[in-house]
Amino acid sequence: MMSVLDLAPVVPVAVIEDAADAVPLARALVAGGLPAIEVTLRTSAALDAIRAIADEVPEAVVGAGTVLTAANVSNADAAGARFLVSPGWTEGLLDAMRTSGLPFLPGVSTTSEVVALLEQGVPEMKFFPAEAAGGVPYLKSLSGPLPQARFCPTGGVGPASAPSYLALPNVGCVGGTWMLPPDALAAKDWSRVESLAREAAALRS
Protein backbone atom coordinates (compact mmCIF):
# COMPACT_ATOMS: atom_id res chain seq x y z
CA MET A 1 0.00 0.00 0.00
CA MET A 2 1.18 3.50 -0.83
CA SER A 3 2.63 5.43 2.10
CA VAL A 4 1.30 8.97 2.25
CA LEU A 5 4.29 9.90 4.40
CA ASP A 6 6.73 9.24 1.58
CA LEU A 7 5.07 11.15 -1.29
CA ALA A 8 6.51 14.60 -0.53
CA PRO A 9 8.02 16.44 2.44
CA VAL A 10 4.96 18.68 2.70
CA VAL A 11 1.28 17.83 2.21
CA PRO A 12 -0.75 20.96 1.45
CA VAL A 13 -3.99 21.11 3.44
CA ALA A 14 -6.53 22.76 1.17
CA VAL A 15 -9.86 24.23 2.26
CA ILE A 16 -11.63 24.71 -1.07
CA GLU A 17 -14.74 26.90 -1.09
CA ASP A 18 -15.29 26.85 -4.87
CA ALA A 19 -14.88 23.56 -6.73
CA ALA A 20 -13.87 25.54 -9.84
CA ASP A 21 -10.61 26.38 -8.07
CA ALA A 22 -9.70 22.75 -7.46
CA VAL A 23 -8.02 21.91 -10.76
CA PRO A 24 -5.86 25.04 -11.15
CA LEU A 25 -4.91 24.86 -7.47
CA ALA A 26 -3.88 21.22 -7.82
CA ARG A 27 -1.94 21.89 -11.00
CA ALA A 28 -0.04 24.71 -9.29
CA LEU A 29 0.85 22.51 -6.32
CA VAL A 30 1.98 19.64 -8.53
CA ALA A 31 4.06 21.99 -10.68
CA GLY A 32 5.71 23.23 -7.51
CA GLY A 33 6.65 19.70 -6.46
CA LEU A 34 3.87 18.85 -4.02
CA PRO A 35 1.81 16.03 -5.57
CA ALA A 36 0.01 14.88 -2.40
CA ILE A 37 -2.92 17.20 -1.67
CA GLU A 38 -5.27 16.91 1.28
CA VAL A 39 -8.67 18.46 0.58
CA THR A 40 -10.51 18.93 3.85
CA LEU A 41 -14.15 17.92 4.09
CA ARG A 42 -15.01 21.23 5.74
CA THR A 43 -16.86 22.82 2.84
CA SER A 44 -19.78 21.89 0.63
CA ALA A 45 -17.43 22.01 -2.36
CA ALA A 46 -14.94 19.50 -0.97
CA LEU A 47 -16.20 16.31 -2.58
CA ASP A 48 -16.66 17.98 -5.97
CA ALA A 49 -13.14 19.39 -5.63
CA ILE A 50 -11.71 15.94 -4.90
CA ARG A 51 -13.60 14.50 -7.86
CA ALA A 52 -12.35 17.22 -10.21
CA ILE A 53 -8.72 16.78 -9.15
CA ALA A 54 -8.95 12.99 -9.43
CA ASP A 55 -10.46 13.28 -12.92
CA GLU A 56 -8.39 16.10 -14.39
CA VAL A 57 -5.04 16.14 -12.58
CA PRO A 58 -3.85 12.51 -12.70
CA GLU A 59 -0.35 13.42 -11.54
CA ALA A 60 -1.81 14.63 -8.23
CA VAL A 61 -2.45 12.25 -5.36
CA VAL A 62 -5.57 13.75 -3.86
CA GLY A 63 -6.80 12.79 -0.42
CA ALA A 64 -9.61 13.72 1.92
CA GLY A 65 -8.96 15.40 5.24
CA THR A 66 -11.15 16.10 8.27
CA VAL A 67 -12.57 12.59 7.88
CA LEU A 68 -14.81 12.08 10.91
CA THR A 69 -17.39 9.42 10.02
CA ALA A 70 -17.88 6.24 8.05
CA ALA A 71 -20.02 8.26 5.64
CA ASN A 72 -17.11 10.66 5.10
CA VAL A 73 -14.95 7.65 4.24
CA SER A 74 -17.37 6.21 1.70
CA ASN A 75 -18.13 9.59 0.12
CA ALA A 76 -14.44 10.46 -0.20
CA ASP A 77 -13.69 7.06 -1.70
CA ALA A 78 -16.51 7.45 -4.22
CA ALA A 79 -15.22 10.91 -5.18
CA GLY A 80 -11.79 9.49 -6.03
CA ALA A 81 -9.76 10.23 -2.92
CA ARG A 82 -6.57 8.19 -2.77
CA PHE A 83 -5.89 8.61 0.93
CA LEU A 84 -7.74 9.63 4.10
CA VAL A 85 -6.71 11.85 7.01
CA SER A 86 -8.56 12.31 10.28
CA PRO A 87 -7.89 14.73 13.16
CA GLY A 88 -8.53 11.93 15.64
CA TRP A 89 -9.93 8.42 15.65
CA THR A 90 -12.43 6.03 17.18
CA GLU A 91 -12.73 2.28 16.75
CA GLY A 92 -15.61 2.78 14.32
CA LEU A 93 -13.79 5.35 12.21
CA LEU A 94 -10.64 3.24 12.18
CA ASP A 95 -12.64 0.23 10.97
CA ALA A 96 -14.24 2.29 8.19
CA MET A 97 -10.92 3.68 7.01
CA ARG A 98 -9.30 0.25 7.09
CA THR A 99 -12.23 -1.33 5.24
CA SER A 100 -11.98 1.27 2.46
CA GLY A 101 -8.64 -0.15 1.38
CA LEU A 102 -7.23 3.38 1.08
CA PRO A 103 -4.07 4.51 2.88
CA PHE A 104 -5.04 6.53 5.94
CA LEU A 105 -3.51 8.69 8.65
CA PRO A 106 -5.55 8.68 11.86
CA GLY A 107 -4.91 11.65 14.12
CA VAL A 108 -3.20 11.36 17.50
CA SER A 109 -2.00 13.81 20.13
CA THR A 110 -1.09 11.54 23.07
CA THR A 111 1.28 8.65 23.70
CA SER A 112 -1.62 6.38 24.65
CA GLU A 113 -3.32 7.01 21.30
CA VAL A 114 -0.08 6.15 19.50
CA VAL A 115 0.30 2.91 21.48
CA ALA A 116 -3.34 2.01 20.81
CA LEU A 117 -2.87 2.43 17.05
CA LEU A 118 0.36 0.43 17.08
CA GLU A 119 -1.55 -2.31 18.89
CA GLN A 120 -4.02 -2.27 15.98
CA GLY A 121 -1.19 -2.59 13.46
CA VAL A 122 -1.32 1.05 12.33
CA PRO A 123 2.19 2.60 12.40
CA GLU A 124 1.54 5.77 10.35
CA MET A 125 -0.37 8.67 11.91
CA LYS A 126 -1.17 12.35 11.79
CA PHE A 127 0.11 14.26 14.82
CA PHE A 128 -2.48 16.95 15.48
CA PRO A 129 -2.58 19.70 16.59
CA ALA A 130 1.18 19.51 16.30
CA GLU A 131 2.35 22.77 17.83
CA ALA A 132 -0.31 22.84 20.56
CA ALA A 133 0.30 19.17 21.45
CA GLY A 134 4.02 19.57 22.13
CA GLY A 135 5.61 20.05 18.75
CA VAL A 136 9.11 18.92 17.88
CA PRO A 137 10.21 18.11 21.48
CA TYR A 138 7.19 15.85 21.98
CA LEU A 139 7.73 13.87 18.79
CA LYS A 140 11.46 13.63 19.50
CA SER A 141 10.69 12.12 22.89
CA LEU A 142 8.42 9.51 21.28
CA SER A 143 11.10 8.28 18.88
CA GLY A 144 12.97 6.46 21.66
CA PRO A 145 10.27 4.20 23.13
CA LEU A 146 8.11 4.07 19.98
CA PRO A 147 10.48 4.08 16.98
CA GLN A 148 8.03 2.12 14.84
CA ALA A 149 5.51 4.99 14.81
CA ARG A 150 5.80 7.53 11.98
CA PHE A 151 4.02 10.84 11.79
CA CYS A 152 2.75 13.69 9.65
CA PRO A 153 2.63 16.65 12.05
CA THR A 154 -0.09 19.15 11.15
CA GLY A 155 -1.51 22.14 12.96
CA GLY A 156 0.50 25.30 13.39
CA VAL A 157 3.37 24.02 11.25
CA GLY A 158 4.89 26.65 8.96
CA PRO A 159 7.97 27.17 6.83
CA ALA A 160 10.06 28.19 9.85
CA SER A 161 9.23 25.12 11.95
CA ALA A 162 8.83 22.51 9.19
CA PRO A 163 12.58 21.76 8.81
CA SER A 164 12.86 20.92 12.52
CA TYR A 165 10.01 18.43 12.20
CA LEU A 166 11.39 16.96 8.98
CA ALA A 167 14.77 16.38 10.64
CA LEU A 168 13.19 13.94 13.12
CA PRO A 169 13.59 10.23 12.30
CA ASN A 170 9.92 9.50 13.01
CA VAL A 171 8.49 12.23 10.75
CA GLY A 172 7.78 11.37 7.14
CA CYS A 173 6.20 14.65 6.09
CA VAL A 174 4.39 17.66 7.50
CA GLY A 175 0.99 19.08 6.65
CA GLY A 176 0.35 22.78 6.28
CA THR A 177 -1.57 25.58 4.67
CA TRP A 178 1.10 28.25 4.23
CA MET A 179 1.53 27.61 0.51
CA LEU A 180 -2.18 28.33 0.08
CA PRO A 181 -2.59 31.84 1.54
CA PRO A 182 -6.22 33.04 1.49
CA ASP A 183 -5.40 36.19 -0.45
CA ALA A 184 -3.71 34.19 -3.20
CA LEU A 185 -6.68 31.84 -3.44
CA ALA A 186 -9.12 34.75 -3.52
CA ALA A 187 -7.13 36.35 -6.34
CA LYS A 188 -6.69 33.00 -8.08
CA ASP A 189 -2.95 33.72 -8.10
CA TRP A 190 -1.88 30.22 -9.03
CA SER A 191 1.65 31.28 -9.93
CA ARG A 192 2.16 32.43 -6.35
CA VAL A 193 0.82 29.11 -5.09
CA GLU A 194 3.25 27.29 -7.37
CA SER A 195 6.15 29.40 -6.12
CA LEU A 196 5.27 28.78 -2.47
CA ALA A 197 4.85 25.07 -3.19
CA ARG A 198 8.30 24.95 -4.78
CA GLU A 199 9.81 26.55 -1.67
CA ALA A 200 7.99 24.05 0.54
CA ALA A 201 9.12 21.09 -1.56
CA ALA A 202 12.72 22.20 -1.05
CA LEU A 203 12.51 22.20 2.76
CA ARG A 204 13.88 18.67 2.85
CA SER A 205 16.89 18.40 0.56
Short mmCIF file of N, CA and C in Angstrom, two decimals, residues 10 12 24-34 159 178-181 184 189-203:
data_model
loop_
_atom_site.label_atom_id
_atom_site.label_comp_id
_atom_site.label_asym_id
_atom_site.label_seq_id
_atom_site.Cartn_x
_atom_site.Cartn_y
_atom_site.Cartn_z
N VAL A 10 6.06 17.86 2.20
CA VAL A 10 4.96 18.68 2.70
C VAL A 10 3.67 18.27 1.98
N PRO A 12 0.10 19.78 1.32
CA PRO A 12 -0.75 20.96 1.45
C PRO A 12 -2.14 20.56 1.96
N PRO A 24 -7.03 24.18 -11.06
CA PRO A 24 -5.86 25.04 -11.15
C PRO A 24 -5.02 25.05 -9.88
N LEU A 25 -5.66 24.94 -8.72
CA LEU A 25 -4.91 24.86 -7.47
C LEU A 25 -4.05 23.60 -7.45
N ALA A 26 -4.63 22.47 -7.82
CA ALA A 26 -3.88 21.22 -7.82
C ALA A 26 -2.74 21.26 -8.82
N ARG A 27 -2.99 21.81 -9.99
CA ARG A 27 -1.94 21.89 -11.00
C ARG A 27 -0.78 22.76 -10.52
N ALA A 28 -1.09 23.84 -9.82
CA ALA A 28 -0.04 24.71 -9.29
C ALA A 28 0.79 23.99 -8.24
N LEU A 29 0.13 23.24 -7.36
CA LEU A 29 0.85 22.51 -6.32
C LEU A 29 1.74 21.42 -6.92
N VAL A 30 1.20 20.70 -7.88
CA VAL A 30 1.98 19.64 -8.53
C VAL A 30 3.18 20.24 -9.25
N ALA A 31 2.96 21.34 -9.96
CA ALA A 31 4.06 21.99 -10.68
C ALA A 31 5.15 22.46 -9.73
N GLY A 32 4.75 22.80 -8.50
CA GLY A 32 5.71 23.23 -7.51
C GLY A 32 6.40 22.09 -6.77
N GLY A 33 6.00 20.85 -7.07
CA GLY A 33 6.65 19.70 -6.46
C GLY A 33 5.93 19.08 -5.29
N LEU A 34 4.66 19.41 -5.12
CA LEU A 34 3.87 18.85 -4.02
C LEU A 34 2.68 18.07 -4.58
N PRO A 159 6.67 27.33 7.47
CA PRO A 159 7.97 27.17 6.83
C PRO A 159 9.14 27.31 7.79
N TRP A 178 0.44 26.98 4.54
CA TRP A 178 1.10 28.25 4.23
C TRP A 178 1.35 28.48 2.74
N MET A 179 1.36 27.42 1.96
CA MET A 179 1.53 27.61 0.51
C MET A 179 0.20 27.91 -0.18
N LEU A 180 -0.86 28.02 0.61
CA LEU A 180 -2.18 28.33 0.08
C LEU A 180 -2.77 29.54 0.84
N PRO A 181 -2.09 30.68 0.80
CA PRO A 181 -2.59 31.84 1.54
C PRO A 181 -3.95 32.29 1.02
N ALA A 184 -4.09 34.75 -1.89
CA ALA A 184 -3.71 34.19 -3.20
C ALA A 184 -4.85 33.38 -3.79
N ASP A 189 -4.36 33.49 -7.73
CA ASP A 189 -2.95 33.72 -8.10
C ASP A 189 -2.21 32.39 -8.03
N TRP A 190 -2.43 31.58 -9.05
CA TRP A 190 -1.88 30.22 -9.03
C TRP A 190 -0.36 30.21 -9.19
N SER A 191 0.20 31.23 -9.81
CA SER A 191 1.65 31.28 -9.93
C SER A 191 2.30 31.49 -8.56
N ARG A 192 1.64 32.26 -7.71
CA ARG A 192 2.16 32.43 -6.35
C ARG A 192 2.07 31.12 -5.57
N VAL A 193 0.97 30.41 -5.74
CA VAL A 193 0.82 29.11 -5.09
C VAL A 193 1.93 28.16 -5.55
N GLU A 194 2.18 28.14 -6.84
CA GLU A 194 3.25 27.29 -7.37
C GLU A 194 4.61 27.66 -6.78
N SER A 195 4.88 28.95 -6.68
CA SER A 195 6.15 29.40 -6.12
C SER A 195 6.30 29.00 -4.65
N LEU A 196 5.23 29.17 -3.88
CA LEU A 196 5.27 28.78 -2.47
C LEU A 196 5.40 27.26 -2.32
N ALA A 197 4.75 26.53 -3.21
CA ALA A 197 4.85 25.07 -3.19
C ALA A 197 6.28 24.62 -3.49
N ARG A 198 6.93 25.30 -4.43
CA ARG A 198 8.30 24.95 -4.78
C ARG A 198 9.24 25.18 -3.57
N GLU A 199 9.02 26.28 -2.87
CA GLU A 199 9.81 26.55 -1.67
C GLU A 199 9.57 25.49 -0.60
N ALA A 200 8.31 25.08 -0.45
CA ALA A 200 7.99 24.05 0.54
C ALA A 200 8.62 22.71 0.18
N ALA A 201 8.57 22.37 -1.10
CA ALA A 201 9.12 21.09 -1.56
C ALA A 201 10.62 21.01 -1.31
N ALA A 202 11.28 22.17 -1.23
CA ALA A 202 12.72 22.20 -1.05
C ALA A 202 13.14 22.20 0.42
N LEU A 203 12.17 22.14 1.33
CA LEU A 203 12.51 22.20 2.76
C LEU A 203 13.28 20.98 3.23
#
